[in-house]
Amino acid sequence: MTENAMEIQMFGVIGESFNDKTISEVLRKNSNQDVVLQMNSPGGNVFDGIAIFNMVNEHKGKVVADVYGTAYSAMSLIAMAA
């Protein structure tokens, strides 16, 4: 992981605290940059979770998931994409 990796905080419920649209905007603007996903979530909207999984999986830079607490339900899918 490079020192200038972008950090994306995903704390809270998927679909309420953040959603597929907000994550898509950040990843699209930084399409080749390495990313650290900082996560702590009980899960949430499965459809947003699957969309974020696909975006992370297709991201051109390296992606690492750091779990701060929990990554339950749909958040565990996103963690697996990293």
CSV table of N, CA, C and O in Angstrom, one decimal, residues 15-74:
chain,number,residue,atom,x,y,z
A,15,GLY,N,-26.6,2.5,3.4
A,15,GLY,CA,-27.9,3.0,2.8
A,15,GLY,C,-28.4,4.2,3.6
A,15,GLY,O,-29.3,4.9,3.2
A,16,GLU,N,-27.8,4.4,4.9
A,16,GLU,CA,-28.2,5.6,5.7
A,16,GLU,C,-27.0,6.5,5.9
A,16,GLU,O,-27.1,7.7,5.5
A,17,SER,N,-26.0,6.0,6.5
A,17,SER,CA,-24.8,6.8,6.7
A,17,SER,C,-24.0,7.0,5.4
A,17,SER,O,-23.3,8.1,5.3
A,18,PHE,N,-24.0,6.1,4.5
A,18,PHE,CA,-23.4,6.2,3.2
A,18,PHE,C,-24.1,5.2,2.3
A,18,PHE,O,-24.8,4.4,2.8
A,19,ASN,N,-24.0,5.4,1.0
A,19,ASN,CA,-24.6,4.5,0.1
A,19,ASN,C,-23.8,4.3,-1.2
A,19,ASN,O,-22.7,4.8,-1.3
A,20,ASP,N,-24.3,3.5,-2.1
A,20,ASP,CA,-23.6,3.2,-3.3
A,20,ASP,C,-23.2,4.5,-4.1
A,20,ASP,O,-22.1,4.6,-4.7
A,21,LYS,N,-24.1,5.5,-4.1
A,21,LYS,CA,-23.8,6.7,-4.9
A,21,LYS,C,-22.6,7.5,-4.3
A,21,LYS,O,-21.8,7.9,-5.1
A,22,THR,N,-22.6,7.6,-3.0
A,22,THR,CA,-21.5,8.4,-2.4
A,22,THR,C,-20.1,7.7,-2.6
A,22,THR,O,-19.1,8.3,-2.9
A,23,ILE,N,-20.1,6.4,-2.5
A,23,ILE,CA,-18.9,5.6,-2.6
A,23,ILE,C,-18.5,5.6,-4.1
A,23,ILE,O,-17.3,5.8,-4.4
A,24,SER,N,-19.4,5.5,-5.0
A,24,SER,CA,-19.2,5.6,-6.4
A,24,SER,C,-18.5,6.9,-6.8
A,24,SER,O,-17.5,6.9,-7.6
A,25,GLU,N,-19.0,8.0,-6.3
A,25,GLU,CA,-18.4,9.3,-6.6
A,25,GLU,C,-17.0,9.4,-6.2
A,25,GLU,O,-16.1,9.9,-7.0
A,26,VAL,N,-16.7,8.9,-5.0
A,26,VAL,CA,-15.3,9.0,-4.5
A,26,VAL,C,-14.4,8.1,-5.3
A,26,VAL,O,-13.3,8.5,-5.7
A,27,LEU,N,-14.8,6.9,-5.6
A,27,LEU,CA,-13.9,5.9,-6.3
A,27,LEU,C,-13.7,6.4,-7.8
A,27,LEU,O,-12.7,6.3,-8.3
A,28,ARG,N,-14.8,7.0,-8.4
A,28,ARG,CA,-14.7,7.4,-9.8
A,28,ARG,C,-13.7,8.6,-9.9
A,28,ARG,O,-12.9,8.6,-10.8
A,29,LYS,N,-13.7,9.5,-8.9
A,29,LYS,CA,-12.8,10.6,-9.0
A,29,LYS,C,-11.3,10.2,-8.7
A,29,LYS,O,-10.4,11.0,-9.0
A,30,ASN,N,-11.1,9.0,-8.1
A,30,ASN,CA,-9.8,8.6,-7.8
A,30,ASN,C,-9.6,7.2,-8.3
A,30,ASN,O,-9.1,6.2,-7.6
A,31,SER,N,-9.8,7.0,-9.6
A,31,SER,CA,-9.9,5.7,-10.2
A,31,SER,C,-8.7,4.8,-10.2
A,31,SER,O,-8.7,3.6,-10.2
A,32,ASN,N,-7.5,5.4,-10.2
A,32,ASN,CA,-6.2,4.7,-10.2
A,32,ASN,C,-5.5,4.7,-8.8
A,32,ASN,O,-4.5,4.1,-8.7
A,33,GLN,N,-6.1,5.4,-7.9
A,33,GLN,CA,-5.4,5.5,-6.6
A,33,GLN,C,-5.7,4.3,-5.7
A,33,GLN,O,-6.7,3.7,-5.7
A,34,ASP,N,-4.7,4.0,-4.8
A,34,ASP,CA,-4.9,2.9,-3.8
A,34,ASP,C,-5.9,3.5,-2.8
A,34,ASP,O,-5.9,4.7,-2.5
A,35,VAL,N,-6.6,2.5,-2.2
A,35,VAL,CA,-7.7,2.9,-1.3
A,35,VAL,C,-7.6,2.1,0.0
A,35,VAL,O,-7.4,0.9,-0.1
A,36,VAL,N,-7.8,2.7,1.1
A,36,VAL,CA,-8.0,2.0,2.4
A,36,VAL,C,-9.5,2.3,2.8
A,36,VAL,O,-9.9,3.4,3.0
A,37,LEU,N,-10.2,1.2,2.9
A,37,LEU,CA,-11.6,1.3,3.4
A,37,LEU,C,-11.6,1.1,4.9
A,37,LEU,O,-11.3,0.0,5.4
A,38,GLN,N,-12.0,2.1,5.6
A,38,GLN,CA,-12.1,2.1,7.1
A,38,GLN,C,-13.5,1.8,7.4
A,38,GLN,O,-14.4,2.6,7.0
A,39,MET,N,-13.8,0.7,8.0
A,39,MET,CA,-15.2,0.3,8.2
A,39,MET,C,-15.6,-0.2,9.6
A,39,MET,O,-14.7,-0.8,10.3
A,40,ASN,N,-16.8,0.2,10.0
A,40,ASN,CA,-17.4,-0.3,11.2
A,40,ASN,C,-18.9,-0.2,11.0
A,40,ASN,O,-19.4,0.9,11.0
A,41,SER,N,-19.5,-1.3,10.7
A,41,SER,CA,-20.9,-1.3,10.3
A,41,SER,C,-21.7,-2.5,10.7
A,41,SER,O,-21.1,-3.6,10.6
A,42,PRO,N,-22.9,-2.4,11.1
A,42,PRO,CA,-23.8,-3.6,11.3
A,42,PRO,C,-24.4,-4.1,10.0
A,42,PRO,O,-25.1,-5.0,10.0
A,43,GLY,N,-24.0,-3.5,8.9
A,43,GLY,CA,-24.6,-3.9,7.6
A,43,GLY,C,-25.6,-2.8,7.1
A,43,GLY,O,-25.4,-1.6,7.4
A,44,GLY,N,-26.6,-3.3,6.5
A,44,GLY,CA,-27.6,-2.4,6.0
A,44,GLY,C,-28.2,-2.8,4.7
A,44,GLY,O,-28.4,-4.0,4.5
A,45,ASN,N,-28.5,-1.9,3.8
A,45,ASN,CA,-29.1,-2.2,2.6
A,45,ASN,C,-28.3,-3.1,1.7
A,45,ASN,O,-27.2,-2.7,1.3
A,46,VAL,N,-28.8,-4.3,1.4
A,46,VAL,CA,-28.0,-5.3,0.7
A,46,VAL,C,-27.8,-4.9,-0.7
A,46,VAL,O,-26.7,-5.2,-1.3
A,47,PHE,N,-28.7,-4.1,-1.4
A,47,PHE,CA,-28.5,-3.7,-2.7
A,47,PHE,C,-27.4,-2.7,-2.9
A,47,PHE,O,-26.6,-2.8,-3.8
A,48,ASP,N,-27.3,-1.7,-1.9
A,48,ASP,CA,-26.2,-0.8,-1.9
A,48,ASP,C,-24.9,-1.6,-1.6
A,48,ASP,O,-23.9,-1.3,-2.2
A,49,GLY,N,-25.0,-2.5,-0.7
A,49,GLY,CA,-23.8,-3.3,-0.4
A,49,GLY,C,-23.2,-4.1,-1.6
A,49,GLY,O,-22.0,-4.1,-1.8
A,50,ILE,N,-24.1,-4.7,-2.3
A,50,ILE,CA,-23.7,-5.4,-3.5
A,50,ILE,C,-23.1,-4.5,-4.6
A,50,ILE,O,-22.1,-4.8,-5.2
A,51,ALA,N,-23.7,-3.3,-4.7
A,51,ALA,CA,-23.2,-2.4,-5.7
A,51,ALA,C,-21.8,-1.9,-5.3
A,51,ALA,O,-20.9,-1.8,-6.1
A,52,ILE,N,-21.6,-1.6,-4.0
A,52,ILE,CA,-20.3,-1.2,-3.5
A,52,ILE,C,-19.3,-2.3,-3.6
A,52,ILE,O,-18.1,-2.0,-4.0
A,53,PHE,N,-19.7,-3.5,-3.4
A,53,PHE,CA,-18.8,-4.7,-3.6
A,53,PHE,C,-18.3,-4.7,-5.0
A,53,PHE,O,-17.1,-4.8,-5.2
A,54,ASN,N,-19.2,-4.5,-6.0
A,54,ASN,CA,-18.8,-4.5,-7.4
A,54,ASN,C,-17.8,-3.4,-7.7
A,54,ASN,O,-16.9,-3.6,-8.5
A,55,MET,N,-18.1,-2.2,-7.2
A,55,MET,CA,-17.3,-1.0,-7.4
A,55,MET,C,-15.9,-1.3,-6.9
A,55,MET,O,-14.9,-1.0,-7.5
A,56,VAL,N,-15.8,-1.8,-5.6
A,56,VAL,CA,-14.5,-2.0,-5.0
A,56,VAL,C,-13.8,-3.1,-5.8
A,56,VAL,O,-12.6,-3.0,-6.0
A,57,ASN,N,-14.5,-4.1,-6.1
A,57,ASN,CA,-13.9,-5.3,-6.9
A,57,ASN,C,-13.3,-4.8,-8.2
A,57,ASN,O,-12.2,-5.4,-8.6
A,58,GLU,N,-13.9,-3.8,-8.9
A,58,GLU,CA,-13.4,-3.4,-10.2
A,58,GLU,C,-12.5,-2.2,-10.1
A,58,GLU,O,-11.9,-1.8,-11.1
A,59,HIS,N,-12.2,-1.7,-8.9
A,59,HIS,CA,-11.3,-0.5,-8.8
A,59,HIS,C,-9.9,-0.8,-9.2
A,59,HIS,O,-9.4,-1.9,-8.9
A,60,LYS,N,-9.3,0.1,-10.0
A,60,LYS,CA,-8.0,-0.2,-10.6
A,60,LYS,C,-6.9,-0.2,-9.6
A,60,LYS,O,-5.9,-0.8,-9.8
A,61,GLY,N,-7.0,0.6,-8.6
A,61,GLY,CA,-5.9,0.7,-7.5
A,61,GLY,C,-6.1,-0.5,-6.5
A,61,GLY,O,-7.1,-1.2,-6.5
A,62,LYS,N,-5.1,-0.6,-5.7
A,62,LYS,CA,-5.2,-1.6,-4.6
A,62,LYS,C,-6.1,-1.2,-3.6
A,62,LYS,O,-6.2,0.0,-3.2
A,63,VAL,N,-6.9,-2.1,-3.0
A,63,VAL,CA,-7.9,-1.8,-2.0
A,63,VAL,C,-7.7,-2.7,-0.8
A,63,VAL,O,-7.5,-3.9,-0.9
A,64,VAL,N,-7.6,-2.0,0.4
A,64,VAL,CA,-7.4,-2.7,1.6
A,64,VAL,C,-8.6,-2.4,2.6
A,64,VAL,O,-9.0,-1.2,2.6
A,65,ALA,N,-9.1,-3.4,3.3
A,65,ALA,CA,-10.1,-3.1,4.3
A,65,ALA,C,-9.6,-3.2,5.7
A,65,ALA,O,-8.9,-4.1,6.0
A,66,ASP,N,-9.8,-2.1,6.4
A,66,ASP,CA,-9.5,-2.1,7.8
A,66,ASP,C,-10.8,-2.0,8.6
A,66,ASP,O,-11.6,-1.1,8.5
A,67,VAL,N,-11.0,-3.1,9.4
A,67,VAL,CA,-12.3,-3.1,10.2
A,67,VAL,C,-12.0,-2.6,11.6
A,67,VAL,O,-11.2,-3.1,12.3
A,68,TYR,N,-12.7,-1.6,11.9
A,68,TYR,CA,-12.7,-1.0,13.2
A,68,TYR,C,-14.0,-1.3,14.0
A,68,TYR,O,-14.9,-0.6,14.0
A,69,GLY,N,-14.0,-2.5,14.6
A,69,GLY,CA,-15.2,-2.9,15.3
A,69,GLY,C,-15.9,-4.1,14.6
A,69,GLY,O,-15.4,-5.2,14.7
A,70,THR,N,-16.8,-3.8,13.7
A,70,THR,CA,-17.6,-4.8,13.1
A,70,THR,C,-17.7,-4.6,11.6
A,70,THR,O,-17.7,-3.5,11.1
A,71,ALA,N,-17.9,-5.7,10.9
A,71,ALA,CA,-18.3,-5.7,9.4
A,71,ALA,C,-19.3,-6.8,9.2
A,71,ALA,O,-19.0,-7.8,8.7
A,72,TYR,N,-20.5,-6.5,9.7
A,72,TYR,CA,-21.6,-7.5,9.6
A,72,TYR,C,-22.3,-7.4,8.3
A,72,TYR,O,-22.3,-6.4,7.6
A,73,SER,N,-23.0,-8.5,8.0
A,73,SER,CA,-24.0,-8.5,6.9
A,73,SER,C,-23.4,-8.0,5.6
A,73,SER,O,-22.4,-8.5,5.2
A,74,ALA,N,-24.1,-7.0,5.0
A,74,ALA,CA,-23.6,-6.5,3.7
A,74,ALA,C,-22.2,-5.9,3.8
A,74,ALA,O,-21.5,-5.9,2.8
